[in-house]
Coordinates of C-alpha atoms in Angstrom, one line a residue:
M1 CA -21.5 -24.0 9.4
M2 CA -24.0 -23.0 6.8
I3 CA -26.6 -25.5 5.5
G4 CA -28.9 -24.9 2.5
K5 CA -28.7 -23.3 -0.9
G6 CA -30.0 -19.8 -0.2
V7 CA -26.7 -17.9 -0.5
D8 CA -27.5 -15.8 -3.5
D9 CA -24.8 -13.2 -3.2
I10 CA -22.0 -15.4 -1.9
N11 CA -19.7 -14.5 -4.8
I12 CA -19.3 -10.8 -3.7
R13 CA -20.0 -10.8 0.0
V14 CA -17.1 -10.0 2.2
P15 CA -17.0 -10.5 6.0
E16 CA -17.5 -7.2 7.9
D17 CA -14.3 -7.7 9.9
A18 CA -12.3 -7.8 6.7
H19 CA -13.0 -4.1 5.9
E20 CA -10.6 -1.4 6.7
I21 CA -12.4 0.4 9.4
G22 CA -12.2 4.2 9.2
S23 CA -10.3 4.2 5.9
Y24 CA -11.8 6.5 3.2
V25 CA -8.8 6.3 0.8
P26 CA -9.7 4.2 -2.3
T27 CA -8.2 0.8 -2.0
F28 CA -7.7 -2.3 -4.1
N29 CA -8.4 -5.6 -2.4
I30 CA -8.8 -9.2 -3.5
Y31 CA -10.9 -11.8 -1.6
L32 CA -10.8 -15.6 -2.0
T33 CA -14.1 -17.4 -1.2
A34 CA -14.7 -21.1 -1.3
I35 CA -18.1 -22.7 -1.0
V36 CA -18.2 -26.4 -0.3
R37 CA -21.3 -28.5 -1.0
D38 CA -22.2 -32.1 -0.1
S39 CA -23.5 -34.7 -2.5
E40 CA -27.0 -33.2 -2.2
G41 CA -26.0 -29.7 -3.0
N42 CA -26.2 -28.4 0.6
I43 CA -23.6 -25.8 1.6
I44 CA -21.5 -27.3 4.4
K45 CA -18.7 -24.8 4.6
V46 CA -17.9 -21.2 3.4
H47 CA -14.2 -20.2 3.6
R48 CA -13.2 -16.6 3.1
Q49 CA -9.8 -14.8 3.3
R50 CA -8.0 -11.9 1.9
S51 CA -5.7 -12.6 -1.0
H52 CA -2.3 -10.8 -1.0
S53 CA -0.3 -12.9 -3.5
P54 CA 0.4 -11.8 -7.0
T55 CA 3.4 -13.7 -8.3
V56 CA 6.6 -12.3 -9.9
N57 CA 5.1 -13.2 -13.3
F58 CA 2.1 -10.9 -12.6
I59 CA 4.3 -8.1 -11.4
G60 CA 6.5 -8.4 -14.5
L61 CA 3.5 -8.2 -16.9
F62 CA 2.2 -5.1 -15.2
M63 CA 5.5 -3.1 -15.0
P64 CA 5.1 0.2 -16.9
L65 CA 6.2 0.6 -20.5
S66 CA 8.6 3.4 -19.4
Y67 CA 10.6 0.8 -17.4
F68 CA 11.3 -1.3 -20.5
N69 CA 11.9 1.7 -22.8
T70 CA 14.2 3.7 -20.4
N71 CA 16.3 0.7 -19.4
N72 CA 16.1 -1.2 -22.7
A73 CA 15.2 -4.1 -20.4
S74 CA 13.2 -7.3 -20.8
F75 CA 11.5 -9.5 -18.2
T76 CA 11.8 -13.3 -18.0
I77 CA 8.4 -15.0 -17.7
T78 CA 8.6 -18.5 -16.3
N79 CA 5.8 -21.0 -17.0
T80 CA 4.5 -23.8 -14.8
T81 CA 6.9 -26.4 -16.3
G82 CA 9.9 -24.2 -15.8
G83 CA 10.2 -23.0 -19.4
T84 CA 10.9 -19.3 -20.0
C85 CA 10.3 -16.5 -22.5
S86 CA 11.4 -12.9 -22.7
Y87 CA 8.9 -10.1 -22.4
Q88 CA 9.8 -6.7 -23.6
P89 CA 6.7 -4.6 -24.7
G90 CA 7.1 -1.7 -27.0
L91 CA 6.6 -0.4 -30.6
G92 CA 9.6 -1.9 -32.3
S93 CA 9.6 -5.0 -34.6
N94 CA 11.8 -6.8 -32.0
K95 CA 9.4 -6.0 -29.1
Q96 CA 7.0 -8.5 -27.5
D97 CA 3.5 -7.4 -26.7
I98 CA 0.2 -8.9 -25.6
A99 CA -2.2 -8.7 -28.6
Y100 CA -5.5 -6.8 -28.5
P101 CA -8.3 -7.4 -29.2
N102 CA -8.0 -10.9 -27.8
T103 CA -9.1 -13.0 -30.8
Q104 CA -7.8 -16.2 -32.2
N105 CA -6.1 -14.4 -35.1
N106 CA -4.3 -12.2 -32.6
H107 CA -2.7 -15.1 -30.6
N108 CA -5.0 -15.5 -27.7
T109 CA -4.0 -14.8 -24.1
Y110 CA -6.6 -16.0 -21.6
I111 CA -7.2 -17.3 -18.1
V112 CA -7.0 -21.1 -18.3
M113 CA -8.3 -22.0 -14.8
I114 CA -8.2 -21.4 -11.1
Q115 CA -6.0 -24.4 -10.2
V116 CA -6.2 -26.1 -6.8
G117 CA -3.6 -28.2 -5.0
S118 CA -2.7 -30.1 -1.8
G119 CA 0.7 -28.5 -1.1
Q120 CA 1.9 -25.1 0.1
Q121 CA 4.8 -22.7 -0.5
S122 CA 6.3 -20.3 2.0
N123 CA 7.0 -17.5 -0.6
P124 CA 4.0 -17.1 -3.0
Y125 CA 5.8 -14.2 -4.8
T126 CA 8.4 -16.6 -6.3
A127 CA 6.0 -19.4 -7.1
I128 CA 5.9 -20.5 -10.7
A129 CA 3.5 -23.5 -10.2
L130 CA 1.4 -25.0 -7.4
A131 CA 3.4 -27.2 -5.0
A132 CA 1.1 -30.2 -5.5
P133 CA -1.6 -29.5 -8.2
I134 CA -4.7 -31.6 -8.0
A135 CA -5.3 -33.2 -11.4
N136 CA -8.5 -32.8 -13.5
G137 CA -10.4 -36.2 -13.5
S138 CA -12.4 -38.7 -11.5
G139 CA -9.6 -40.9 -10.3
A140 CA -8.2 -41.2 -6.8
G141 CA -7.1 -37.8 -5.5
Q142 CA -8.6 -35.9 -8.5
L143 CA -11.3 -33.3 -9.0
I144 CA -13.4 -32.7 -12.1
Y145 CA -12.7 -29.1 -13.2
Q146 CA -15.6 -27.2 -14.6
S147 CA -15.0 -24.2 -17.0
V148 CA -13.6 -21.1 -15.5
T149 CA -16.0 -18.1 -15.6
I150 CA -15.1 -14.4 -15.5
S151 CA -17.7 -11.7 -14.8
S152 CA -18.8 -10.1 -18.1
N153 CA -18.4 -6.6 -16.7
I154 CA -17.3 -4.6 -13.7
T155 CA -20.2 -4.2 -11.2
L156 CA -20.8 -0.9 -9.4
N157 CA -22.4 -1.1 -5.9
G158 CA -22.3 2.3 -4.2
D159 CA -18.7 3.3 -3.9
T160 CA -17.5 -0.2 -4.6
A161 CA -16.5 -1.6 -8.0
Y162 CA -15.7 -5.3 -8.4
F163 CA -15.3 -8.2 -10.8
Y164 CA -14.8 -11.9 -10.1
I165 CA -13.2 -15.1 -11.5
T166 CA -14.9 -18.3 -10.4
Q167 CA -14.6 -22.1 -11.0
T168 CA -16.4 -25.2 -9.7
Y169 CA -14.8 -28.6 -9.0
N170 CA -16.7 -31.9 -8.5
N171 CA -15.4 -34.7 -6.5
M172 CA -16.1 -38.1 -8.0
S173 CA -12.9 -39.7 -6.8
G174 CA -14.4 -42.1 -4.2
G175 CA -12.9 -40.2 -1.2
A176 CA -12.6 -36.8 0.4
I177 CA -10.1 -34.4 -1.3
T178 CA -8.2 -31.7 0.8
I179 CA -7.3 -28.4 -0.8
T180 CA -4.6 -26.2 0.7
E181 CA -3.4 -24.0 -2.1
V182 CA -5.1 -22.1 -5.0
G183 CA -3.7 -20.3 -8.0
I184 CA -4.8 -18.5 -11.2
I185 CA -3.3 -19.8 -14.4
L186 CA -2.9 -17.7 -17.6
E187 CA -2.1 -18.9 -21.1
L188 CA 0.2 -16.2 -22.4
Q189 CA 1.2 -15.5 -26.0
I190 CA 3.3 -12.5 -26.9
V191 CA 3.6 -11.0 -30.4
N192 CA 5.6 -8.2 -32.0
Y193 CA 3.6 -5.1 -32.5
I194 CA 3.0 -5.5 -36.2
N195 CA 1.7 -9.1 -35.5
T196 CA 4.1 -10.9 -37.8
S197 CA 5.7 -13.2 -35.2
S198 CA 4.5 -14.7 -31.9
T199 CA 5.8 -16.7 -28.9
N200 CA 3.6 -19.1 -26.9
C201 CA 4.9 -18.7 -23.3
G202 CA 2.6 -21.5 -22.1
N203 CA 0.7 -21.7 -18.8
I204 CA 1.7 -18.9 -16.4
L205 CA 0.9 -18.8 -12.6
I206 CA 0.0 -15.2 -12.0
W207 CA -1.7 -15.4 -8.6
Y208 CA -1.1 -17.8 -5.7
D209 CA -2.6 -18.3 -2.2
V210 CA -2.1 -20.8 0.6
L211 CA -5.4 -21.2 2.4
S212 CA -5.5 -20.1 6.0
S213 CA -7.3 -23.3 6.8
S214 CA -7.6 -26.4 4.5
I215 CA -10.8 -27.3 2.7
S216 CA -12.2 -30.8 2.6
V217 CA -14.4 -31.7 -0.4
P218 CA -16.5 -34.8 0.3
N219 CA -16.9 -37.6 -2.2
G220 CA -19.9 -36.7 -4.4
G221 CA -19.7 -33.1 -3.4
S222 CA -18.2 -29.9 -4.9
V223 CA -16.4 -26.7 -4.2
T224 CA -16.8 -23.4 -6.0
I225 CA -14.0 -20.9 -5.7
Y226 CA -14.3 -17.2 -6.3
Y227 CA -11.6 -14.5 -6.6
T228 CA -13.3 -11.2 -6.2
F229 CA -11.3 -8.1 -7.1
T230 CA -12.7 -4.9 -5.5
V231 CA -11.9 -1.2 -5.5
N232 CA -12.8 1.0 -2.5
P233 CA -14.7 -1.7 -0.6

């Protein structure tokens, strides 16, 4: 147990036993860290684990353009309510791409939140939504979601490069809240490459983890969750 506020680098620190001992090949790893505080702001628990769980939606969005062009194929994206849209990137007027730069006029795609829940699923890869999402609010069983934050740049530290996504949740529900699952939600809009038509695919679950041990957030307390993406840790 850790008590106190003096944990300045908690967002990037990784437990030593999580490193690949003796491995010098560049690697890509993701770590999930949760910091629980009591009503006075004291740290009462730090939970860390490796994250291994991109969803099928994430994999579909990152498939190479050559796959779609060679096979004249599309990929079906499924949002958190079960709705679907077809994704087929390319340079034809009938293709669907993610706009860049990411501005309002270009049909914004952005990270909505790190969502937390009280359920679990045995196959994270096929998950399209959390099993039991915890709602945003101050009612019974709810947490107040603060804004999600993404690091403004990639940080270099020796031979390691990393960035993080973080969000804080306050518990004003009147009782302790237990968290067992966590996921990253993306708002996805796709457009044809000449930007004359667009499709709003809605909220998409792109990353999902069941916690290796549950987290209890006391009434009046808070929890801050970090996803840290690292190369060659």
